[in-house]
PDB file of C-alpha atoms and ligand atoms in Angstrom:
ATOM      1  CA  UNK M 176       0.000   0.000   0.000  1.00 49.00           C
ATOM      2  CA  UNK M 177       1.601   3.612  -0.572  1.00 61.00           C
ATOM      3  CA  UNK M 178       1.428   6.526   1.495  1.00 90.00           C
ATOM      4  CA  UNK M 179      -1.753   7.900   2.838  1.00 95.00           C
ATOM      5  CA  UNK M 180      -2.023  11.487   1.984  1.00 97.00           C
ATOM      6  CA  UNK M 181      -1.951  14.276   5.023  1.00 97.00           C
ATOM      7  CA  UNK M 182      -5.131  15.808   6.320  1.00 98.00           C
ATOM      8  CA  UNK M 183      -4.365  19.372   6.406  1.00 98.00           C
ATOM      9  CA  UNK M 184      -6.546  21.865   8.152  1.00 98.00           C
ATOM     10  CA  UNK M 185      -7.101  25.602   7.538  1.00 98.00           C
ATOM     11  CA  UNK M 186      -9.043  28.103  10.015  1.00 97.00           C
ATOM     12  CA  UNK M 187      -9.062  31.429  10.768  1.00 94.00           C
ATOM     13  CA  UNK M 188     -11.745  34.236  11.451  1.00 91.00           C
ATOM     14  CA  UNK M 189     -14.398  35.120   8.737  1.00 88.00           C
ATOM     15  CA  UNK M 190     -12.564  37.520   6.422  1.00 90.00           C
ATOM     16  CA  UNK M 191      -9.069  37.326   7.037  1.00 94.00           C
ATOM     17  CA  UNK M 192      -8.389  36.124   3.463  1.00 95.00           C
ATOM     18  CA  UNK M 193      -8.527  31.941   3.605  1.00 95.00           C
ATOM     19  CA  UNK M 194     -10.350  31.745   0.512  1.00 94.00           C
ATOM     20  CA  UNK M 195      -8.355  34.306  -1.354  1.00 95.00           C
ATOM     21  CA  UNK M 196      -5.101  32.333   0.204  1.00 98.00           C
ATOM     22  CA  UNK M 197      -6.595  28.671  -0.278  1.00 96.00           C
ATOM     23  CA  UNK M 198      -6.796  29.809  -4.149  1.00 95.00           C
ATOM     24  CA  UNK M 199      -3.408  30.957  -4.396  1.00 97.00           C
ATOM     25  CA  UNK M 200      -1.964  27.892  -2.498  1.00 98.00           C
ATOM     26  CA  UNK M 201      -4.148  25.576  -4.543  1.00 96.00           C
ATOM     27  CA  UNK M 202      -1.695  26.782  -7.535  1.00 96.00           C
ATOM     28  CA  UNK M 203       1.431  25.307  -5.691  1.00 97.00           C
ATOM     29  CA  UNK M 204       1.202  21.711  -7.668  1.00 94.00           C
ATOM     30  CA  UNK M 205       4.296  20.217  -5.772  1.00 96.00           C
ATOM     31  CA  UNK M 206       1.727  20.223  -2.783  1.00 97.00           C
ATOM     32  CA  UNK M 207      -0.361  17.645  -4.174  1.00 97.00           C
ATOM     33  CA  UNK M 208      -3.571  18.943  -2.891  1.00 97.00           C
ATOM     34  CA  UNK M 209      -7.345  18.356  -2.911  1.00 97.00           C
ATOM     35  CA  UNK M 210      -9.554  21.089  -1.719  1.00 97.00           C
ATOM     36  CA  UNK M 211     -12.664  19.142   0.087  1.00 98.00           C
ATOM     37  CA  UNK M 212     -15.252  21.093  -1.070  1.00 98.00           C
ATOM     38  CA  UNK M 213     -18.119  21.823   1.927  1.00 98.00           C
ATOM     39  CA  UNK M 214     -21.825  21.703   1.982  1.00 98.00           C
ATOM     40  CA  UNK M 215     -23.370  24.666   3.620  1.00 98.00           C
ATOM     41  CA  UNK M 216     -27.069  26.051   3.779  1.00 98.00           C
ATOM     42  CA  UNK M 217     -26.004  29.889   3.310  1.00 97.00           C
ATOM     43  CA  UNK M 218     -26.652  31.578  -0.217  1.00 96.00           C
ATOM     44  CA  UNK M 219     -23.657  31.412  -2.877  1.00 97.00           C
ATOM     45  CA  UNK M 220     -22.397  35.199  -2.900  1.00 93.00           C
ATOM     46  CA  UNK M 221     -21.630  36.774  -6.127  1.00 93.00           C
ATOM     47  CA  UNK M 222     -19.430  34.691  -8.802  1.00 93.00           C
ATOM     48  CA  UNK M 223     -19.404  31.681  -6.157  1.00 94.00           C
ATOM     49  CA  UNK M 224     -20.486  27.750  -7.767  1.00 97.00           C
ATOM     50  CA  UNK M 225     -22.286  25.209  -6.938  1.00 98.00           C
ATOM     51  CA  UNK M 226     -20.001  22.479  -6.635  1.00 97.00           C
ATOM     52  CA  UNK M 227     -16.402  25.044  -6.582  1.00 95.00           C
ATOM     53  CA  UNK M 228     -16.847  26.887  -3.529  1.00 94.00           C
ATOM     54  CA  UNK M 229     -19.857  25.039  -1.856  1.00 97.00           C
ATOM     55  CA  UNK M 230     -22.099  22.656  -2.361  1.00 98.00           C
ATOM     56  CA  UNK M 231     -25.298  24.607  -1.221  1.00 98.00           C
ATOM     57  CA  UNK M 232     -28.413  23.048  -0.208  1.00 98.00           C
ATOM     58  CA  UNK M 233     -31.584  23.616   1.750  1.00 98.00           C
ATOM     59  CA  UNK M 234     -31.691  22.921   5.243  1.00 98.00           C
ATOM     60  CA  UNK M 235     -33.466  19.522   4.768  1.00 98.00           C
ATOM     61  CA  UNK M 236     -31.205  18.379   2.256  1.00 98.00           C
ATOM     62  CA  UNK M 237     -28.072  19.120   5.144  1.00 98.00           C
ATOM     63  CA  UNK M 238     -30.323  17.677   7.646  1.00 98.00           C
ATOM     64  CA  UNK M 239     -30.697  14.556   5.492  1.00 98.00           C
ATOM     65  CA  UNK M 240     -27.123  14.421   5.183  1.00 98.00           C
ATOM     66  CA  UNK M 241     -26.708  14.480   8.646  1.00 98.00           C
ATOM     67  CA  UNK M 242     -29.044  11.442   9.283  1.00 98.00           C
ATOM     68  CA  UNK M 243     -27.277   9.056   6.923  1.00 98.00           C
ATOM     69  CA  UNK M 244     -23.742  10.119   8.620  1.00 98.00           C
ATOM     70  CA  UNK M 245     -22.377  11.910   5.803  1.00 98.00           C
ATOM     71  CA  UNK M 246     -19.890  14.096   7.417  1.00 98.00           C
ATOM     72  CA  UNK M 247     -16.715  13.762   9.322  1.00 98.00           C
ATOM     73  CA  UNK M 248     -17.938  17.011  10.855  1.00 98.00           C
ATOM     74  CA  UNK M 249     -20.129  19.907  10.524  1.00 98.00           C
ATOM     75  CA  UNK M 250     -21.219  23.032  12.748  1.00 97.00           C
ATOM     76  CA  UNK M 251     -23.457  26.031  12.582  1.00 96.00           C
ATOM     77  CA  UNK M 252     -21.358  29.494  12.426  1.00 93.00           C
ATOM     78  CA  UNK M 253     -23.257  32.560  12.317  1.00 89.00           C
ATOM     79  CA  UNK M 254     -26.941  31.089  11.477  1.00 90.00           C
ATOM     80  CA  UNK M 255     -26.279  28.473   8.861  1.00 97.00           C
ATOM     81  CA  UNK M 256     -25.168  24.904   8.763  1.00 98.00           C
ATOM     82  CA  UNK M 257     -21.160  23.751   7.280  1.00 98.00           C
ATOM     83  CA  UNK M 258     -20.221  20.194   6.756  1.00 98.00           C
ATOM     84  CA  UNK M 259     -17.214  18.300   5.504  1.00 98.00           C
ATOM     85  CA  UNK M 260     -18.448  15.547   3.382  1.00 98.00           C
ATOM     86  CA  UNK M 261     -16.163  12.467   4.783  1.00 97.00           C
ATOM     87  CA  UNK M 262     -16.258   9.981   1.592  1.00 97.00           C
ATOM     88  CA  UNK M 263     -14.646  12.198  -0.830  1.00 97.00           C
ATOM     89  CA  UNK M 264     -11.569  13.180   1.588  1.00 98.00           C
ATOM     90  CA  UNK M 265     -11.403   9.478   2.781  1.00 97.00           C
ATOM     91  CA  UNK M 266     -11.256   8.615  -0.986  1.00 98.00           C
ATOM     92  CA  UNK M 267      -8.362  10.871  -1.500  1.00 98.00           C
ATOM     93  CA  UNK M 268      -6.133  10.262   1.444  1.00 98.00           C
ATOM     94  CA  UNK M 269      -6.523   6.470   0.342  1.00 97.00           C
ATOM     95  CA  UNK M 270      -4.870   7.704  -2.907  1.00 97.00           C
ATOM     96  CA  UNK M 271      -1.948   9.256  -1.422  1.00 97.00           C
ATOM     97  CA  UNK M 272      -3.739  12.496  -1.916  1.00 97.00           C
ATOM     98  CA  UNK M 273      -2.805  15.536   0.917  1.00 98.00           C
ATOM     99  CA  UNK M 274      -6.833  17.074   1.349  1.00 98.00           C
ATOM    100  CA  UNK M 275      -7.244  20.736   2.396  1.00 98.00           C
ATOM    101  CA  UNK M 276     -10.329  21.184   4.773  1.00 98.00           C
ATOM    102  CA  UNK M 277     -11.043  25.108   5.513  1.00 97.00           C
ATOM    103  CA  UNK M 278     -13.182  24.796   8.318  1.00 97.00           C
ATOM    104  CA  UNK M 279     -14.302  27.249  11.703  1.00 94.00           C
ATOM    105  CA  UNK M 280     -12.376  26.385  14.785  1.00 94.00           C
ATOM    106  CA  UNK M 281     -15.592  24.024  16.042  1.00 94.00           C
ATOM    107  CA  UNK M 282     -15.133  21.777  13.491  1.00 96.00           C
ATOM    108  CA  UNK M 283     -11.234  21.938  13.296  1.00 96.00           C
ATOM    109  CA  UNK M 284     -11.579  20.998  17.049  1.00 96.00           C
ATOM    110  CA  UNK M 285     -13.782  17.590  15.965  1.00 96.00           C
ATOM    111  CA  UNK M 286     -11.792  17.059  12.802  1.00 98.00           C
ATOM    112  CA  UNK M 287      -8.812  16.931  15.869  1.00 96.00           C
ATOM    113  CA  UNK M 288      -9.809  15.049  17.901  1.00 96.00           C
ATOM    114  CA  UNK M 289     -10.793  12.198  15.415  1.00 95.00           C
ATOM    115  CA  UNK M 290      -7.730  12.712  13.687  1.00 95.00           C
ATOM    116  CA  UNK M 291      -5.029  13.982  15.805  1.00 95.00           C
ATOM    117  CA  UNK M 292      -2.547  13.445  13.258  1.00 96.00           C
ATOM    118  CA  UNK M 293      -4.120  16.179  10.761  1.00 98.00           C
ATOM    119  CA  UNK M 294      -1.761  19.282  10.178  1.00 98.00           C
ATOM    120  CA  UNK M 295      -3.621  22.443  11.588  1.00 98.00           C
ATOM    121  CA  UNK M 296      -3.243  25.600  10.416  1.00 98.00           C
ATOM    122  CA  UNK M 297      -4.837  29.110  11.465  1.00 98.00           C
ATOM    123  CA  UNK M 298      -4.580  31.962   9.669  1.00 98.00           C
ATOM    124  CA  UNK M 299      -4.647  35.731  11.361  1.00 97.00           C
ATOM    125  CA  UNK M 300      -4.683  38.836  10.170  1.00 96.00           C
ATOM    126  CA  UNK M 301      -1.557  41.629  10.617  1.00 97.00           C
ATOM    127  CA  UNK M 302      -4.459  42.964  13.176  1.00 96.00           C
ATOM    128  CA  UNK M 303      -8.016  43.321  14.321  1.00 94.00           C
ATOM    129  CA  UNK M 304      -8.331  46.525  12.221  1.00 95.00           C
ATOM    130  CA  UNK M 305      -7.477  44.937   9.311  1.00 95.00           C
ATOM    131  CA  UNK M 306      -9.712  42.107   9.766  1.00 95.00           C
ATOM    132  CA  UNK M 307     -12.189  44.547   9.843  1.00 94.00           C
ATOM    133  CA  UNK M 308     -11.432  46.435   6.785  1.00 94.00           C
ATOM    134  CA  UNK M 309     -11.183  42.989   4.649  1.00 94.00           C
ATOM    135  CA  UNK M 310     -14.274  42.179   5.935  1.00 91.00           C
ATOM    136  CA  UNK M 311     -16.205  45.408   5.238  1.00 92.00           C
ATOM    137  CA  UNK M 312     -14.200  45.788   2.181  1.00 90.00           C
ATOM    138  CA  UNK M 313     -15.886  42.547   0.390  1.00 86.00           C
ATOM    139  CA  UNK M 314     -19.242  43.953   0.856  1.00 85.00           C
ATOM    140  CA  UNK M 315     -20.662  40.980   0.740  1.00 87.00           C
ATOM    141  CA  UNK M 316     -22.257  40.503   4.245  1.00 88.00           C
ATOM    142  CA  UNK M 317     -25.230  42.913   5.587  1.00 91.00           C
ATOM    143  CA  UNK M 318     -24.094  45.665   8.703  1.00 92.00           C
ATOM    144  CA  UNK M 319     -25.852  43.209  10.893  1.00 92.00           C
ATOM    145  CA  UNK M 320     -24.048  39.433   9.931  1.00 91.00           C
ATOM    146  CA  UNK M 321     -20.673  41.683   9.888  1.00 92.00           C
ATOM    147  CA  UNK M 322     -20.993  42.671  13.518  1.00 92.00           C
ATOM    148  CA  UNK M 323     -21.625  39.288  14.003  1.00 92.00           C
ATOM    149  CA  UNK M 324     -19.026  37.558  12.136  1.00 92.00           C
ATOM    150  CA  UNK M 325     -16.683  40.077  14.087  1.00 93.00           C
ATOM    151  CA  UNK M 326     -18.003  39.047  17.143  1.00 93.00           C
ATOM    152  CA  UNK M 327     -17.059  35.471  16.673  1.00 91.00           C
ATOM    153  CA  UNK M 328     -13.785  36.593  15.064  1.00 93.00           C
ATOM    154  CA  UNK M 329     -12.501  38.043  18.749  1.00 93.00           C
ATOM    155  CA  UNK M 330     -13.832  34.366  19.962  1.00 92.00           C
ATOM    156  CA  UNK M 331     -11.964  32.176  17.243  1.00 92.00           C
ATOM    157  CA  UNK M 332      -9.063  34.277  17.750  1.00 93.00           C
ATOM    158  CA  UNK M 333      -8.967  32.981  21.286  1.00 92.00           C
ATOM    159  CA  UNK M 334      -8.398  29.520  20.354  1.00 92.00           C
ATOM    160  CA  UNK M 335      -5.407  30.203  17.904  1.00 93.00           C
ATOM    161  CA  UNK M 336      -3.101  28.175  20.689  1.00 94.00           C
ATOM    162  CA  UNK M 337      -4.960  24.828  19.952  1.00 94.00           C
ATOM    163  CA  UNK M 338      -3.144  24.792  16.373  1.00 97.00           C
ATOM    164  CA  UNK M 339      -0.061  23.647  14.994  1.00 97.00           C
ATOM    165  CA  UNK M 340       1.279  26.590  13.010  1.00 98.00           C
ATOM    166  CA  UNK M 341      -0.103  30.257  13.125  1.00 98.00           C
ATOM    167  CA  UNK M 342       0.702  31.965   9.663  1.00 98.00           C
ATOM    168  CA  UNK M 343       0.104  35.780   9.300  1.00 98.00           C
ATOM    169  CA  UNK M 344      -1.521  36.671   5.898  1.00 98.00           C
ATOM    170  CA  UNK M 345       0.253  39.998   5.913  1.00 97.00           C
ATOM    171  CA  UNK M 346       0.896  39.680   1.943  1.00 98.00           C
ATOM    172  CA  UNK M 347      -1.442  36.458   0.116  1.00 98.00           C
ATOM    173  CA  UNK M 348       1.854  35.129  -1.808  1.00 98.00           C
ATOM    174  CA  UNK M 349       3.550  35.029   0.853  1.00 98.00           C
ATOM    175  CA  UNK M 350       0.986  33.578   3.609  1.00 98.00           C
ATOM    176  CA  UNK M 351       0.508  30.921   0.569  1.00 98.00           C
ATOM    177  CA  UNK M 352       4.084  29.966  -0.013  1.00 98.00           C
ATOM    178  CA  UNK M 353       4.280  29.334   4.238  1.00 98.00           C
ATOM    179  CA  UNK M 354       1.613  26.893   4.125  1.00 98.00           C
ATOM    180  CA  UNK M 355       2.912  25.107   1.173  1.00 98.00           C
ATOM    181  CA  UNK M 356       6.061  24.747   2.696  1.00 98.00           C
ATOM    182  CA  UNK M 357       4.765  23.323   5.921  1.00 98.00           C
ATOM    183  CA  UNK M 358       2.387  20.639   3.908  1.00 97.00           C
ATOM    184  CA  UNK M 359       5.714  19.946   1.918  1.00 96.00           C
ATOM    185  CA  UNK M 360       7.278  19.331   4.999  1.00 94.00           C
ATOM    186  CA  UNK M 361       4.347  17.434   6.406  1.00 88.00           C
TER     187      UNK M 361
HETATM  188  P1  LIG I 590     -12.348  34.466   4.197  1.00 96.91           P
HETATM  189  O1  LIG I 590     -12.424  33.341   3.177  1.00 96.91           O
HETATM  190  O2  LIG I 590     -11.355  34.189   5.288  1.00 96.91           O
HETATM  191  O3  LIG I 590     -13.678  34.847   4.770  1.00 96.91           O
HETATM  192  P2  LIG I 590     -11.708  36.161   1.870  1.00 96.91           P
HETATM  193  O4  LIG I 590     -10.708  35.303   1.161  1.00 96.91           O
HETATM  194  O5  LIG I 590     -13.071  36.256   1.305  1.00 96.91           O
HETATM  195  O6  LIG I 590     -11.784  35.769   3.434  1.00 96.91           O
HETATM  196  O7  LIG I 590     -11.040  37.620   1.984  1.00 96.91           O
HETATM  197  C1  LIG I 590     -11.731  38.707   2.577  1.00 96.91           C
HETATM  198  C2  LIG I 590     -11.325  40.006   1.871  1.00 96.91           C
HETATM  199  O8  LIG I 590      -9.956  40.321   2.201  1.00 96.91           O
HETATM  200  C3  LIG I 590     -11.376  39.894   0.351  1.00 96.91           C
HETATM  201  O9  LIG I 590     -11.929  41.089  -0.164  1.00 96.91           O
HETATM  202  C4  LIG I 590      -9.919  39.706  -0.056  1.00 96.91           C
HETATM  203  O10 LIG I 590      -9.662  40.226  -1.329  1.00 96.91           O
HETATM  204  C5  LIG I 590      -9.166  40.482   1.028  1.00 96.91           C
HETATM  205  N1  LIG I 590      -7.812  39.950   1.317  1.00 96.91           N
HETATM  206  C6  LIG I 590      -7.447  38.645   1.443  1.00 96.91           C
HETATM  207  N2  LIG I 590      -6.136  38.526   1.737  1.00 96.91           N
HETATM  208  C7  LIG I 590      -5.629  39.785   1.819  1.00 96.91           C
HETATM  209  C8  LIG I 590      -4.325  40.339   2.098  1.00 96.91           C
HETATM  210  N3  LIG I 590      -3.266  39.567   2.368  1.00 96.91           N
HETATM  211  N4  LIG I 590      -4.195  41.688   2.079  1.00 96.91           N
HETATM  212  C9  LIG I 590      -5.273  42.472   1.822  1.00 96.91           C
HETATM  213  N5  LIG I 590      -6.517  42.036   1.543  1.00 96.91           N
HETATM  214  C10 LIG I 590      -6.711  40.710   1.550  1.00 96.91           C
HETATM  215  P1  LIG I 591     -18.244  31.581   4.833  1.00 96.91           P
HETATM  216  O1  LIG I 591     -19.727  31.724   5.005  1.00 96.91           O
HETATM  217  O2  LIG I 591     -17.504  32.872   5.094  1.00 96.91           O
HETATM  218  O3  LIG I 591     -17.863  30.925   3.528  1.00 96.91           O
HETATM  219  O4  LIG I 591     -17.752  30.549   5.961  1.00 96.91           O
HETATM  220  C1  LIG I 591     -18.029  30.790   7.317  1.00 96.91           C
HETATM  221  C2  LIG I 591     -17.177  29.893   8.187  1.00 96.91           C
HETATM  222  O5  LIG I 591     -17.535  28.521   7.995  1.00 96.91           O
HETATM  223  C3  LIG I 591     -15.689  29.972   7.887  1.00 96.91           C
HETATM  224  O6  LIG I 591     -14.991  29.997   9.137  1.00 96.91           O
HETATM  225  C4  LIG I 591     -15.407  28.686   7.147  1.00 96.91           C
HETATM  226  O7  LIG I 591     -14.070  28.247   7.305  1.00 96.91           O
HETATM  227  C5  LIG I 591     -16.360  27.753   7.841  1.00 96.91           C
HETATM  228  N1  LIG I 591     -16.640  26.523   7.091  1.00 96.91           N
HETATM  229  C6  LIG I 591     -16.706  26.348   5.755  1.00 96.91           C
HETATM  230  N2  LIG I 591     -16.949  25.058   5.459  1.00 96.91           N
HETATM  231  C7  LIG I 591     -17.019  24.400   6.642  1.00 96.91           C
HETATM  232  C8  LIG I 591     -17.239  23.026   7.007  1.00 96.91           C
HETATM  233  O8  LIG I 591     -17.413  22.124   6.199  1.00 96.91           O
HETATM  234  N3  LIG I 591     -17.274  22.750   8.338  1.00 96.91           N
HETATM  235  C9  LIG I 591     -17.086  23.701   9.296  1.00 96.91           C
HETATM  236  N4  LIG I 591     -17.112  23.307  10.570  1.00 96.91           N
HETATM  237  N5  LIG I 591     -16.881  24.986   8.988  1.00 96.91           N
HETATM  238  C10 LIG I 591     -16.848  25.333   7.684  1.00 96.91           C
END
């Protein structure tokens, strides 16, 4: 049998630039990663896919998948419902595949303690300010989900400690280029 691939986790508060960095990283081939690709039961936002960014589905359809024991994990964050599918990343790992999960700190905490080997990663921003400004900046949440997702940002912050390797996306290149060092290394 060869090598299983890694499990490699990525969290970080809402806004502080993991989907902008998960894209650039994805482009580092020598990392031989699959992005597991979540289910969630919030709207797509502008130019987001079906299928690319999220699966998205109705609340009974997430419920359903919770019933037949579909995911390694899922949570709620902010109102709405996120879930790993487990086959697919299961699937890859058996392939020798590293699999990129960008998940909240709940379900980084699950994914943990089922699989304490998994590489996790949080990302943080140069400051709280910033956070803010990226957050406002992408216009894509009402006043009222912002103050909220900045809530829980202070809260998620808090647990930075229970992660392997804290990168600071100061500059996206370079915040990618860390992490695809470390999963090199992994
Ligand atoms: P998340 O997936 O963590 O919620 P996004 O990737 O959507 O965050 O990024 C939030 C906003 O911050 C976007 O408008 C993005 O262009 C911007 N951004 C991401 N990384 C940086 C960075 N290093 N410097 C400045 N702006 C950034
Ligand atoms: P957003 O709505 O900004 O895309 O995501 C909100 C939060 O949910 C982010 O912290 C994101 O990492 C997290 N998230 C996305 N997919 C999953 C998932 O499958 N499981 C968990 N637990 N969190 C997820």
């Amino acid at each position: 049998m060869g090598n299983r691939g890694s499990l490699i986790i990525l969290s970080g508060p809402s806004g502080v630039g993991k989907g902008t960095v998960r894209q650039r990283l994805m482009e580092h081939r020598d990392t031989n990663l699959f992005y597991s690709v979540s289910m969630t039961t919030r709207s797509p936002r502008p130019g987001e896919e079906n299928g690319r960014e999220y699966y998205f589905v109705t609340p009974e359809q997430f419920q359903e998948n919770i019933d037949k024991g579909n995911f390694l994990e899922y949570a709620q964050y902010v109102a709405h419902s996120y879930g790993t599918p487990k086959d697919k990343v299961e699937e890859k790992l058996n392939q020798g595949i590293n699999v990129l999960l960008e998940i909240d700190v709940k379900g980084a905490m699950t994914v943990l303690r089922k699989c304490p080997d998994a590489i996790s990663i949080f990302l943080v921003p140069p400051s709280f300010e910033d956070l803010e400004k990226r957050i406002r900046g992408r216009s894509t949440e009402t006043e009222e989900v912002i103050a909220k997702r900045l809530e829980k940002a202070r809260s998620e912050l808090a647990l930075k400690d229970h992660y392997r390797h804290i990168v600071v996306n100061d500059d996206v290149d370079r915040a990618a280029s860390e992490i695809a060092a470390i999963i090199k290394a992994a």
